């Protein structure tokens, strides 16, 4: 486990914060630094086809040990970290044999990882926890996933007696700003199934994500100097305000829903008297409900047009991503074999859903079934982020079992 720990500590100290405002790909140079290091380490451990490509993505193969006609299994993690909290000068803090209780972070004592807010801590007494010093994020999202995949590859290359089919490894960039798979060529990956290692805690398999659309609502008015506005000026802001007020909140907003409920979430407004643009997220686990939600927006827009004569309201719906579960249904082995891998380790996997999307949602939609697996992440994107070494080791063991389960099956 110490090699896994060393890897993790090595990777998190490279600043790979994604940048929303960058015009380059990847959006920050640190992602190239980490990618280069990963490619070097993969070569050193004997992986094949190692490539750090022009976009900063890292590709590699762990060759089959039991014949090449087996399904090809890919593993993916992202090297970037969220721009919501800085990832510069990460100073990971080790807590060997966690004694229980709240954890005060040393460089900012106002930052406290509380047991009340992190009930999973109660199950991790005696384990090795890694936190930040309170001034940065940790980057366990998703360097835990990177370290786990690297350690799995290293383990398999050291143990050619473990029977498995061909394994592909892919590390992507800029996942946190929505560009994780922009440059992923599925033909080049040539995998039959893929797993993202980007999940919380341990022993969870994320089998569903939201289906997601974005509505861009354009409210048009008529601007004219207010001094001569009577009967002529039509204020788009007032109509936009009415519309926002009428989008239902109870049972239909992120602040009033959980588990399998979907929502409408207006999240930005910009504009003035002549025109206002509102962006609104549409989310639901049932893809068909996105149409119902879009219709509701259109109905409300029509009513507001009536109540604010002279305004025009246009609702444009842009497709974002689709529930992972829709595509996984076509390859039930993706989840079943992950459950089997946990079972062989004497552990029971929990099937979970994500109130958001993963790169796996898009890969699955493009035809590569890609559930998401636990990799020890907790409180991502925050200075209160932490991880547990034993949970990362659990994930590595799951992967080693999983490739053997796939190695026993047919294409
Ligand atoms: Zn992530």
PDB file of C-alpha atoms in Angstrom, residues 116-364:
ATOM      1  CA  UNK A 116     -21.558  15.279  11.826  1.00  0.00           C
ATOM      2  CA  UNK A 117     -21.081  16.346   8.203  1.00  0.00           C
ATOM      3  CA  UNK A 118     -18.980  13.277   7.271  1.00  0.00           C
ATOM      4  CA  UNK A 119     -20.757  10.325   8.907  1.00  0.00           C
ATOM      5  CA  UNK A 120     -18.627   7.912   6.886  1.00  0.00           C
ATOM      6  CA  UNK A 121     -15.660   8.852   9.133  1.00  0.00           C
ATOM      7  CA  UNK A 122     -17.131   6.695  11.901  1.00  0.00           C
ATOM      8  CA  UNK A 123     -16.457   3.612   9.797  1.00  0.00           C
ATOM      9  CA  UNK A 124     -12.826   4.547   9.144  1.00  0.00           C
ATOM     10  CA  UNK A 125     -11.337   4.634  12.643  1.00  0.00           C
ATOM     11  CA  UNK A 126      -7.832   3.187  12.617  1.00  0.00           C
ATOM     12  CA  UNK A 127      -7.417   3.830   8.882  1.00  0.00           C
ATOM     13  CA  UNK A 128      -5.012   6.203   7.126  1.00  0.00           C
ATOM     14  CA  UNK A 129      -6.696   9.451   6.125  1.00  0.00           C
ATOM     15  CA  UNK A 130      -5.209  12.150   3.937  1.00  0.00           C
ATOM     16  CA  UNK A 131      -6.480  15.732   4.139  1.00  0.00           C
ATOM     17  CA  UNK A 132      -5.324  19.145   2.955  1.00  0.00           C
ATOM     18  CA  UNK A 133      -3.738  21.754   5.214  1.00  0.00           C
ATOM     19  CA  UNK A 134      -6.932  23.803   4.810  1.00  0.00           C
ATOM     20  CA  UNK A 135      -5.709  26.224   2.134  1.00  0.00           C
ATOM     21  CA  UNK A 136      -6.206  24.170  -1.053  1.00  0.00           C
ATOM     22  CA  UNK A 137      -8.237  21.264  -2.323  1.00  0.00           C
ATOM     23  CA  UNK A 138      -6.620  17.829  -2.121  1.00  0.00           C
ATOM     24  CA  UNK A 139      -7.223  16.599  -5.655  1.00  0.00           C
ATOM     25  CA  UNK A 140      -8.382  13.146  -4.598  1.00  0.00           C
ATOM     26  CA  UNK A 141     -10.942  13.944  -7.322  1.00  0.00           C
ATOM     27  CA  UNK A 142      -9.534  12.435  -9.403  1.00  0.00           C
ATOM     28  CA  UNK A 143      -5.937  11.642  -8.501  1.00  0.00           C
ATOM     29  CA  UNK A 144      -7.197   8.837  -6.273  1.00  0.00           C
ATOM     30  CA  UNK A 145      -8.584   7.331  -9.466  1.00  0.00           C
ATOM     31  CA  UNK A 146      -5.322   7.988 -11.322  1.00  0.00           C
ATOM     32  CA  UNK A 147      -3.248   6.406  -8.531  1.00  0.00           C
ATOM     33  CA  UNK A 148      -5.552   3.379  -8.264  1.00  0.00           C
ATOM     34  CA  UNK A 149      -5.418   2.690 -12.013  1.00  0.00           C
ATOM     35  CA  UNK A 150      -1.636   3.136 -12.079  1.00  0.00           C
ATOM     36  CA  UNK A 151      -1.214   0.772  -9.136  1.00  0.00           C
ATOM     37  CA  UNK A 152      -3.532  -1.805 -10.734  1.00  0.00           C
ATOM     38  CA  UNK A 153      -1.417  -1.688 -13.917  1.00  0.00           C
ATOM     39  CA  UNK A 154       1.806  -2.005 -11.959  1.00  0.00           C
ATOM     40  CA  UNK A 155       0.442  -4.952  -9.985  1.00  0.00           C
ATOM     41  CA  UNK A 156      -0.777  -6.799 -13.089  1.00  0.00           C
ATOM     42  CA  UNK A 157       2.505  -6.222 -14.928  1.00  0.00           C
ATOM     43  CA  UNK A 158       4.378  -7.652 -11.947  1.00  0.00           C
ATOM     44  CA  UNK A 159       2.050 -10.665 -11.826  1.00  0.00           C
ATOM     45  CA  UNK A 160       1.733 -12.117 -15.336  1.00  0.00           C
ATOM     46  CA  UNK A 161       0.268 -15.268 -13.738  1.00  0.00           C
ATOM     47  CA  UNK A 162      -2.991 -13.346 -13.122  1.00  0.00           C
ATOM     48  CA  UNK A 163      -5.243 -14.261 -16.081  1.00  0.00           C
ATOM     49  CA  UNK A 164      -6.914 -11.317 -17.826  1.00  0.00           C
ATOM     50  CA  UNK A 165      -7.752  -9.989 -21.283  1.00  0.00           C
ATOM     51  CA  UNK A 166      -6.423  -6.780 -22.856  1.00  0.00           C
ATOM     52  CA  UNK A 167      -6.653  -3.669 -20.678  1.00  0.00           C
ATOM     53  CA  UNK A 168      -6.639  -0.101 -21.953  1.00  0.00           C
ATOM     54  CA  UNK A 169      -5.767   2.879 -19.755  1.00  0.00           C
ATOM     55  CA  UNK A 170      -6.846   6.417 -20.544  1.00  0.00           C
ATOM     56  CA  UNK A 171      -6.148   9.548 -18.502  1.00  0.00           C
ATOM     57  CA  UNK A 172      -8.101  12.596 -19.645  1.00  0.00           C
ATOM     58  CA  UNK A 173      -7.799  16.363 -19.088  1.00  0.00           C
ATOM     59  CA  UNK A 174     -10.254  19.163 -18.252  1.00  0.00           C
ATOM     60  CA  UNK A 175     -13.076  16.929 -17.051  1.00  0.00           C
ATOM     61  CA  UNK A 176     -13.970  19.487 -14.401  1.00  0.00           C
ATOM     62  CA  UNK A 177     -14.759  22.132 -16.998  1.00  0.00           C
ATOM     63  CA  UNK A 178     -16.789  19.789 -19.189  1.00  0.00           C
ATOM     64  CA  UNK A 179     -14.147  18.882 -21.761  1.00  0.00           C
ATOM     65  CA  UNK A 180     -12.982  15.498 -20.476  1.00  0.00           C
ATOM     66  CA  UNK A 181     -13.750  13.514 -23.583  1.00  0.00           C
ATOM     67  CA  UNK A 182     -13.474  16.185 -26.288  1.00  0.00           C
ATOM     68  CA  UNK A 183     -10.436  14.432 -27.744  1.00  0.00           C
ATOM     69  CA  UNK A 184     -11.237  10.818 -26.906  1.00  0.00           C
ATOM     70  CA  UNK A 185     -11.289   8.696 -30.059  1.00  0.00           C
ATOM     71  CA  UNK A 186     -13.283   5.584 -29.192  1.00  0.00           C
ATOM     72  CA  UNK A 187     -11.869   3.770 -32.217  1.00  0.00           C
ATOM     73  CA  UNK A 188      -8.401   4.321 -30.854  1.00  0.00           C
ATOM     74  CA  UNK A 189      -9.403   3.255 -27.354  1.00  0.00           C
ATOM     75  CA  UNK A 190     -10.876   0.106 -28.934  1.00  0.00           C
ATOM     76  CA  UNK A 191     -12.507  -1.056 -25.704  1.00  0.00           C
ATOM     77  CA  UNK A 192     -15.662  -3.114 -25.185  1.00  0.00           C
ATOM     78  CA  UNK A 193     -16.388  -1.678 -21.752  1.00  0.00           C
ATOM     79  CA  UNK A 194     -14.941   1.122 -19.642  1.00  0.00           C
ATOM     80  CA  UNK A 195     -14.977   2.147 -15.992  1.00  0.00           C
ATOM     81  CA  UNK A 196     -14.361   5.639 -14.695  1.00  0.00           C
ATOM     82  CA  UNK A 197     -12.598   5.650 -11.329  1.00  0.00           C
ATOM     83  CA  UNK A 198     -14.091   8.855  -9.975  1.00  0.00           C
ATOM     84  CA  UNK A 199     -16.495   7.870  -7.227  1.00  0.00           C
ATOM     85  CA  UNK A 200     -16.905   8.489  -3.521  1.00  0.00           C
ATOM     86  CA  UNK A 201     -16.015   6.235  -0.582  1.00  0.00           C
ATOM     87  CA  UNK A 202     -15.795   2.502  -1.210  1.00  0.00           C
ATOM     88  CA  UNK A 203     -17.742  -0.339  -2.803  1.00  0.00           C
ATOM     89  CA  UNK A 204     -20.163   1.815  -4.756  1.00  0.00           C
ATOM     90  CA  UNK A 205     -21.008   1.413  -8.424  1.00  0.00           C
ATOM     91  CA  UNK A 206     -22.693   4.440  -9.966  1.00  0.00           C
ATOM     92  CA  UNK A 207     -25.123   3.005 -12.488  1.00  0.00           C
ATOM     93  CA  UNK A 208     -27.242   6.049 -13.267  1.00  0.00           C
ATOM     94  CA  UNK A 209     -26.671   9.738 -13.847  1.00  0.00           C
ATOM     95  CA  UNK A 210     -29.106  12.496 -14.636  1.00  0.00           C
ATOM     96  CA  UNK A 211     -30.258  13.077 -18.170  1.00  0.00           C
ATOM     97  CA  UNK A 212     -29.558  16.729 -18.831  1.00  0.00           C
ATOM     98  CA  UNK A 213     -30.612  19.546 -21.146  1.00  0.00           C
ATOM     99  CA  UNK A 214     -29.933  23.265 -21.013  1.00  0.00           C
ATOM    100  CA  UNK A 215     -32.670  25.793 -21.783  1.00  0.00           C
ATOM    101  CA  UNK A 216     -31.586  29.193 -23.057  1.00  0.00           C
ATOM    102  CA  UNK A 217     -34.547  31.514 -22.590  1.00  0.00           C
ATOM    103  CA  UNK A 218     -34.380  34.771 -24.539  1.00  0.00           C
ATOM    104  CA  UNK A 219     -36.792  37.476 -23.408  1.00  0.00           C
ATOM    105  CA  UNK A 220     -37.020  40.331 -25.916  1.00  0.00           C
ATOM    106  CA  UNK A 221     -38.440  43.767 -25.117  1.00  0.00           C
ATOM    107  CA  UNK A 222     -38.335  47.204 -26.750  1.00  0.00           C
ATOM    108  CA  UNK A 223     -35.854  49.728 -25.448  1.00  0.00           C
ATOM    109  CA  UNK A 224     -36.441  53.440 -25.912  1.00  0.00           C
ATOM    110  CA  UNK A 225     -35.493  56.459 -23.829  1.00  0.00           C
ATOM    111  CA  UNK A 226     -37.620  56.347 -20.648  1.00  0.00           C
ATOM    112  CA  UNK A 227     -38.628  59.991 -21.141  1.00  0.00           C
ATOM    113  CA  UNK A 228     -40.728  58.960 -24.127  1.00  0.00           C
ATOM    114  CA  UNK A 229     -41.359  55.421 -22.954  1.00  0.00           C
ATOM    115  CA  UNK A 230     -45.093  55.646 -22.328  1.00  0.00           C
ATOM    116  CA  UNK A 231     -46.918  53.041 -24.395  1.00  0.00           C
ATOM    117  CA  UNK A 232     -43.752  52.242 -26.308  1.00  0.00           C
ATOM    118  CA  UNK A 233     -41.119  50.827 -23.925  1.00  0.00           C
ATOM    119  CA  UNK A 234     -41.349  47.093 -23.238  1.00  0.00           C
ATOM    120  CA  UNK A 235     -39.050  46.063 -20.386  1.00  0.00           C
ATOM    121  CA  UNK A 236     -37.642  42.561 -20.884  1.00  0.00           C
ATOM    122  CA  UNK A 237     -36.297  42.599 -17.309  1.00  0.00           C
ATOM    123  CA  UNK A 238     -39.789  42.802 -15.835  1.00  0.00           C
ATOM    124  CA  UNK A 239     -41.033  39.916 -17.962  1.00  0.00           C
ATOM    125  CA  UNK A 240     -37.921  37.891 -17.089  1.00  0.00           C
ATOM    126  CA  UNK A 241     -38.576  38.547 -13.396  1.00  0.00           C
ATOM    127  CA  UNK A 242     -42.159  37.323 -13.730  1.00  0.00           C
ATOM    128  CA  UNK A 243     -41.028  34.210 -15.572  1.00  0.00           C
ATOM    129  CA  UNK A 244     -38.385  33.404 -12.960  1.00  0.00           C
ATOM    130  CA  UNK A 245     -40.963  33.811 -10.230  1.00  0.00           C
ATOM    131  CA  UNK A 246     -43.327  31.366 -11.961  1.00  0.00           C
ATOM    132  CA  UNK A 247     -40.828  28.537 -12.503  1.00  0.00           C
ATOM    133  CA  UNK A 248     -41.975  26.235  -9.688  1.00  0.00           C
ATOM    134  CA  UNK A 249     -39.629  25.877  -6.766  1.00  0.00           C
ATOM    135  CA  UNK A 250     -41.257  23.325  -4.444  1.00  0.00           C
ATOM    136  CA  UNK A 251     -40.385  19.833  -5.665  1.00  0.00           C
ATOM    137  CA  UNK A 252     -38.847  21.260  -8.829  1.00  0.00           C
ATOM    138  CA  UNK A 253     -35.573  22.941  -7.768  1.00  0.00           C
ATOM    139  CA  UNK A 254     -32.240  21.576  -6.560  1.00  0.00           C
ATOM    140  CA  UNK A 255     -32.879  23.197  -3.163  1.00  0.00           C
ATOM    141  CA  UNK A 256     -36.129  21.254  -2.647  1.00  0.00           C
ATOM    142  CA  UNK A 257     -35.381  17.851  -4.233  1.00  0.00           C
ATOM    143  CA  UNK A 258     -33.152  14.843  -3.696  1.00  0.00           C
ATOM    144  CA  UNK A 259     -32.673  11.160  -4.620  1.00  0.00           C
ATOM    145  CA  UNK A 260     -34.520  10.416  -7.883  1.00  0.00           C
ATOM    146  CA  UNK A 261     -36.359  13.727  -8.295  1.00  0.00           C
ATOM    147  CA  UNK A 262     -35.459  15.940 -11.216  1.00  0.00           C
ATOM    148  CA  UNK A 263     -35.515  19.729 -11.317  1.00  0.00           C
ATOM    149  CA  UNK A 264     -35.493  22.988 -13.229  1.00  0.00           C
ATOM    150  CA  UNK A 265     -32.631  25.253 -12.180  1.00  0.00           C
ATOM    151  CA  UNK A 266     -32.331  28.784 -13.580  1.00  0.00           C
ATOM    152  CA  UNK A 267     -28.709  29.654 -12.777  1.00  0.00           C
ATOM    153  CA  UNK A 268     -27.663  32.741 -14.730  1.00  0.00           C
ATOM    154  CA  UNK A 269     -29.417  35.853 -15.940  1.00  0.00           C
ATOM    155  CA  UNK A 270     -27.877  38.547 -18.064  1.00  0.00           C
ATOM    156  CA  UNK A 271     -29.178  41.414 -20.098  1.00  0.00           C
ATOM    157  CA  UNK A 272     -31.175  44.632 -19.836  1.00  0.00           C
ATOM    158  CA  UNK A 273     -34.359  46.336 -21.006  1.00  0.00           C
ATOM    159  CA  UNK A 274     -34.058  45.227 -24.619  1.00  0.00           C
ATOM    160  CA  UNK A 275     -33.140  41.605 -24.042  1.00  0.00           C
ATOM    161  CA  UNK A 276     -32.562  39.191 -21.179  1.00  0.00           C
ATOM    162  CA  UNK A 277     -31.048  35.737 -21.441  1.00  0.00           C
ATOM    163  CA  UNK A 278     -31.801  33.194 -18.724  1.00  0.00           C
ATOM    164  CA  UNK A 279     -29.991  29.878 -18.622  1.00  0.00           C
ATOM    165  CA  UNK A 280     -31.866  27.056 -16.941  1.00  0.00           C
ATOM    166  CA  UNK A 281     -30.754  23.470 -16.296  1.00  0.00           C
ATOM    167  CA  UNK A 282     -33.221  20.654 -16.938  1.00  0.00           C
ATOM    168  CA  UNK A 283     -32.427  17.479 -15.010  1.00  0.00           C
ATOM    169  CA  UNK A 284     -34.194  14.154 -14.604  1.00  0.00           C
ATOM    170  CA  UNK A 285     -33.289  10.466 -14.286  1.00  0.00           C
ATOM    171  CA  UNK A 286     -36.200   9.700 -16.626  1.00  0.00           C
ATOM    172  CA  UNK A 287     -35.065  11.093 -19.972  1.00  0.00           C
ATOM    173  CA  UNK A 288     -38.647  11.474 -21.231  1.00  0.00           C
ATOM    174  CA  UNK A 289     -39.360  13.905 -18.389  1.00  0.00           C
ATOM    175  CA  UNK A 290     -36.917  16.407 -19.900  1.00  0.00           C
ATOM    176  CA  UNK A 291     -39.465  17.014 -22.669  1.00  0.00           C
ATOM    177  CA  UNK A 292     -42.188  17.573 -20.064  1.00  0.00           C
ATOM    178  CA  UNK A 293     -39.980  20.067 -18.253  1.00  0.00           C
ATOM    179  CA  UNK A 294     -39.164  21.909 -21.489  1.00  0.00           C
ATOM    180  CA  UNK A 295     -42.890  22.060 -22.288  1.00  0.00           C
ATOM    181  CA  UNK A 296     -43.569  23.559 -18.871  1.00  0.00           C
ATOM    182  CA  UNK A 297     -41.021  26.297 -19.559  1.00  0.00           C
ATOM    183  CA  UNK A 298     -42.649  27.019 -22.926  1.00  0.00           C
ATOM    184  CA  UNK A 299     -46.128  27.160 -21.400  1.00  0.00           C
ATOM    185  CA  UNK A 300     -44.952  29.566 -18.695  1.00  0.00           C
ATOM    186  CA  UNK A 301     -43.160  31.659 -21.332  1.00  0.00           C
ATOM    187  CA  UNK A 302     -46.391  31.919 -23.350  1.00  0.00           C
ATOM    188  CA  UNK A 303     -48.336  33.059 -20.276  1.00  0.00           C
ATOM    189  CA  UNK A 304     -45.741  35.685 -19.431  1.00  0.00           C
ATOM    190  CA  UNK A 305     -45.865  36.988 -23.015  1.00  0.00           C
ATOM    191  CA  UNK A 306     -49.614  37.488 -22.533  1.00  0.00           C
ATOM    192  CA  UNK A 307     -49.139  39.309 -19.232  1.00  0.00           C
ATOM    193  CA  UNK A 308     -46.365  41.531 -20.582  1.00  0.00           C
ATOM    194  CA  UNK A 309     -47.713  42.669 -23.972  1.00  0.00           C
ATOM    195  CA  UNK A 310     -44.978  43.368 -26.485  1.00  0.00           C
ATOM    196  CA  UNK A 311     -42.476  40.869 -25.098  1.00  0.00           C
ATOM    197  CA  UNK A 312     -41.309  37.854 -27.066  1.00  0.00           C
ATOM    198  CA  UNK A 313     -39.955  34.857 -25.178  1.00  0.00           C
ATOM    199  CA  UNK A 314     -38.071  32.150 -26.966  1.00  0.00           C
ATOM    200  CA  UNK A 315     -37.073  28.878 -25.261  1.00  0.00           C
ATOM    201  CA  UNK A 316     -34.219  27.031 -26.919  1.00  0.00           C
ATOM    202  CA  UNK A 317     -33.357  23.588 -25.527  1.00  0.00           C
ATOM    203  CA  UNK A 318     -29.827  22.268 -25.987  1.00  0.00           C
ATOM    204  CA  UNK A 319     -29.049  18.612 -25.325  1.00  0.00           C
ATOM    205  CA  UNK A 320     -26.325  18.004 -22.726  1.00  0.00           C
ATOM    206  CA  UNK A 321     -26.010  14.342 -21.666  1.00  0.00           C
ATOM    207  CA  UNK A 322     -28.142  11.275 -21.057  1.00  0.00           C
ATOM    208  CA  UNK A 323     -28.631   8.929 -18.124  1.00  0.00           C
ATOM    209  CA  UNK A 324     -25.829   6.406 -17.972  1.00  0.00           C
ATOM    210  CA  UNK A 325     -28.418   3.760 -17.118  1.00  0.00           C
ATOM    211  CA  UNK A 326     -30.058   4.093 -20.577  1.00  0.00           C
ATOM    212  CA  UNK A 327     -26.897   2.867 -22.322  1.00  0.00           C
ATOM    213  CA  UNK A 328     -25.763   0.417 -19.629  1.00  0.00           C
ATOM    214  CA  UNK A 329     -28.928  -1.576 -20.200  1.00  0.00           C
ATOM    215  CA  UNK A 330     -27.386  -2.675 -23.516  1.00  0.00           C
ATOM    216  CA  UNK A 331     -24.361  -4.252 -21.773  1.00  0.00           C
ATOM    217  CA  UNK A 332     -25.611  -5.592 -18.451  1.00  0.00           C
ATOM    218  CA  UNK A 333     -22.249  -7.283 -17.797  1.00  0.00           C
ATOM    219  CA  UNK A 334     -20.640  -3.877 -17.143  1.00  0.00           C
ATOM    220  CA  UNK A 335     -22.381  -3.585 -13.777  1.00  0.00           C
ATOM    221  CA  UNK A 336     -22.897  -7.304 -13.093  1.00  0.00           C
ATOM    222  CA  UNK A 337     -19.179  -8.069 -13.429  1.00  0.00           C
ATOM    223  CA  UNK A 338     -18.264  -5.164 -11.156  1.00  0.00           C
ATOM    224  CA  UNK A 339     -20.659  -6.601  -8.561  1.00  0.00           C
ATOM    225  CA  UNK A 340     -19.079 -10.027  -9.066  1.00  0.00           C
ATOM    226  CA  UNK A 341     -15.589  -8.559  -8.508  1.00  0.00           C
ATOM    227  CA  UNK A 342     -16.706  -7.103  -5.177  1.00  0.00           C
ATOM    228  CA  UNK A 343     -18.356 -10.407  -4.266  1.00  0.00           C
ATOM    229  CA  UNK A 344     -15.124 -12.341  -4.870  1.00  0.00           C
ATOM    230  CA  UNK A 345     -13.462 -10.067  -2.326  1.00  0.00           C
ATOM    231  CA  UNK A 346     -16.213 -10.812   0.177  1.00  0.00           C
ATOM    232  CA  UNK A 347     -17.677  -7.333  -0.218  1.00  0.00           C
ATOM    233  CA  UNK A 348     -21.139  -6.246  -1.234  1.00  0.00           C
ATOM    234  CA  UNK A 349     -21.254  -3.472  -3.827  1.00  0.00           C
ATOM    235  CA  UNK A 350     -23.957  -0.822  -3.494  1.00  0.00           C
ATOM    236  CA  UNK A 351     -25.578   0.394  -6.718  1.00  0.00           C
ATOM    237  CA  UNK A 352     -25.852   4.165  -6.548  1.00  0.00           C
ATOM    238  CA  UNK A 353     -27.056   7.068  -8.664  1.00  0.00           C
ATOM    239  CA  UNK A 354     -25.406  10.430  -9.298  1.00  0.00           C
ATOM    240  CA  UNK A 355     -27.371  13.675  -9.320  1.00  0.00           C
ATOM    241  CA  UNK A 356     -25.130  14.948 -12.082  1.00  0.00           C
ATOM    242  CA  UNK A 357     -23.211  13.642 -15.057  1.00  0.00           C
ATOM    243  CA  UNK A 358     -19.923  11.860 -15.511  1.00  0.00           C
ATOM    244  CA  UNK A 359     -17.704  11.462 -18.525  1.00  0.00           C
ATOM    245  CA  UNK A 360     -19.111   7.955 -18.423  1.00  0.00           C
ATOM    246  CA  UNK A 361     -22.565   9.306 -19.325  1.00  0.00           C
ATOM    247  CA  UNK A 362     -21.157  10.659 -22.576  1.00  0.00           C
ATOM    248  CA  UNK A 363     -18.928   7.668 -23.311  1.00  0.00           C
ATOM    249  CA  UNK A 364     -21.894   5.373 -22.733  1.00  0.00           C
TER     250      UNK A 364
END
